[in-house]
C-alpha positions as a printed NumPy array, in Angstrom:
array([[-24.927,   0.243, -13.368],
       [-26.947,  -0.907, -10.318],
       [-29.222,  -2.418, -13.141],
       [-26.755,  -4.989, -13.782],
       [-25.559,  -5.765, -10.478],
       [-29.533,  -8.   , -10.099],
       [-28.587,  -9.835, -12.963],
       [-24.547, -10.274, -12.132],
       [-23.337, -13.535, -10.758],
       [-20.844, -14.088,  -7.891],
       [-19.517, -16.919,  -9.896],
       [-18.586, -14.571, -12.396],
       [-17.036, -11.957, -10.13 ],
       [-15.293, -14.112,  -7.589],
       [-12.864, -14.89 , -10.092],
       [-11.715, -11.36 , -10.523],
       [-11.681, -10.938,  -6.798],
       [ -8.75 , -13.896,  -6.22 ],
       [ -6.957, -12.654,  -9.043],
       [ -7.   ,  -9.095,  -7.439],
       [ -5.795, -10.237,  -4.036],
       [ -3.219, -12.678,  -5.203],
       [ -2.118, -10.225,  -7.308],
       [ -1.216,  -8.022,  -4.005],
       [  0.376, -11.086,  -2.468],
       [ -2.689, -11.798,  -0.429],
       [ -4.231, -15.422,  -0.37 ],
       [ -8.176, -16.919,  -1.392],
       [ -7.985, -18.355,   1.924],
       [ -7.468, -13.887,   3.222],
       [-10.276, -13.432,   0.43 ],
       [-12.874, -15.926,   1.732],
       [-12.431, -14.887,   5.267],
       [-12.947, -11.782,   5.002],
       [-16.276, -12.615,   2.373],
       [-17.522, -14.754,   5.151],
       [-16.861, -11.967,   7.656],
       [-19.656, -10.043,   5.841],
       [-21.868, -12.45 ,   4.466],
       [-21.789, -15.385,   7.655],
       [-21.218, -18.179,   4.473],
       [-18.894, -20.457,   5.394],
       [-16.317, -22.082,   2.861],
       [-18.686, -24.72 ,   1.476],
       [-21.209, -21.837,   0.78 ],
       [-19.009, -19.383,  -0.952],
       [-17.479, -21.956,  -2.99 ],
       [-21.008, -23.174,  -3.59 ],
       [-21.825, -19.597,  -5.106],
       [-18.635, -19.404,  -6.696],
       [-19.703, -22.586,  -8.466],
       [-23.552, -21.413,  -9.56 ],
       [-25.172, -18.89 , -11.613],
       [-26.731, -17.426,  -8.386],
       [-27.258, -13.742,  -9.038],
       [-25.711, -11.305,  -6.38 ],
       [-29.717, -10.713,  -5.248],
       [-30.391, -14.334,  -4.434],
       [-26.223, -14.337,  -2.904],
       [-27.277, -11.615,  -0.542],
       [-30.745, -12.539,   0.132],
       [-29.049, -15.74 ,   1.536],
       [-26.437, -14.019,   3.598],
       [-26.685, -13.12 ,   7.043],
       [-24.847,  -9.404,   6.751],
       [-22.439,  -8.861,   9.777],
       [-23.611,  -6.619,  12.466],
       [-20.69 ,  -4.427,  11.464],
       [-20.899,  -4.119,   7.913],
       [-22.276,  -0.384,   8.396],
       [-19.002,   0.764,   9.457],
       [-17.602,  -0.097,   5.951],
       [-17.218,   3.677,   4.773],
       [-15.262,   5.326,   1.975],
       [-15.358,   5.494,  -1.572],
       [-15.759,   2.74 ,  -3.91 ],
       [-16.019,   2.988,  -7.987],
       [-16.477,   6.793,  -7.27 ],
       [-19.56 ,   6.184,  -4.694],
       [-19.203,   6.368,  -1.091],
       [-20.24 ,   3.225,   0.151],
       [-22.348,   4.764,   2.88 ],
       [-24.194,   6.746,   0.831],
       [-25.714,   4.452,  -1.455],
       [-29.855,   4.184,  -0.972],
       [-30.05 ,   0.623,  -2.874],
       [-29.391,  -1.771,  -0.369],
       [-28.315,  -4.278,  -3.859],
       [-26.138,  -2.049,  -4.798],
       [-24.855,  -1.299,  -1.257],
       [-23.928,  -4.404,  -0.583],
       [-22.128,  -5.753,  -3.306],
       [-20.085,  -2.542,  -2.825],
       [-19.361,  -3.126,   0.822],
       [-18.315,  -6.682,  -0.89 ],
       [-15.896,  -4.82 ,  -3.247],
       [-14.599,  -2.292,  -0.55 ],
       [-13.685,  -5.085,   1.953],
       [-11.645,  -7.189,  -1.158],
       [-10.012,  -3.494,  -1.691],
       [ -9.051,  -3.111,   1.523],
       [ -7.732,  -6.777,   2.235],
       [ -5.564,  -6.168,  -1.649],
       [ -3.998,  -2.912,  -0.376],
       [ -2.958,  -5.011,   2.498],
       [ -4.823,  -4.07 ,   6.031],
       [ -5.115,  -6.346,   8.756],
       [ -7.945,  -8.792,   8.055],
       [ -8.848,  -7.704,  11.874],
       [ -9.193,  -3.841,  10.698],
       [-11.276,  -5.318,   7.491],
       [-13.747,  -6.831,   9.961],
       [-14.273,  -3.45 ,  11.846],
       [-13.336,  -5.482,  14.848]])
């Protein structure tokens, strides 16, 4: 699995995140503030990404990560998030946890470890 994740897109995943939150009755507005939270992108960059082929290495290696982004714990796809050794992989899965968390409904403040 963490194989694929150099050669995955966020164009091809952001997709399946706004479906996921608006599912929950959340918004993509919710969604990209708590992405930029993590990744210090602003709107025009994460809709930039959303728009390319931009693998989730070159995403990341353009993001700034939030100071805070360590404190994202817990389990994720069966992993616990702070466990994982590849940074890649780590990453994208403190990406998935926080679009978890903001679809089960916690306060966008909580989300941002605030």
């Amino acid at each position: 699995m963490s194989q694929r994740m150099y050669s995955m897109t966020f164009s091809s995943i952001y997709p399946m995140y706004i479906q996921k939150v608006e599912r929950k009755g959340r918004t993509q507005a919710e969604l990209d503030e708590v992405i930029s939270w993590l990744t210090g992108f602003d709107k025009a960059q994460i809709d930039a990404y959303a728009a390319d082929e931009s693998t989730f290495p070159e995403f990341f290696d353009a993001a700034t990560l939030h100071p805070n982004a360590g404190l994202i714990t817990g389990v994720i796809c069966g992993y616990r998030v702070e466990d994982i050794e590849d940074q890649l992989v780590q990453k994208v899965r403190y990406l998935d946890k926080i679009v978890d968390e903001l679809a089960k409904g916690k306060a966008i403040e909580k989300i941002k470890r605030a």
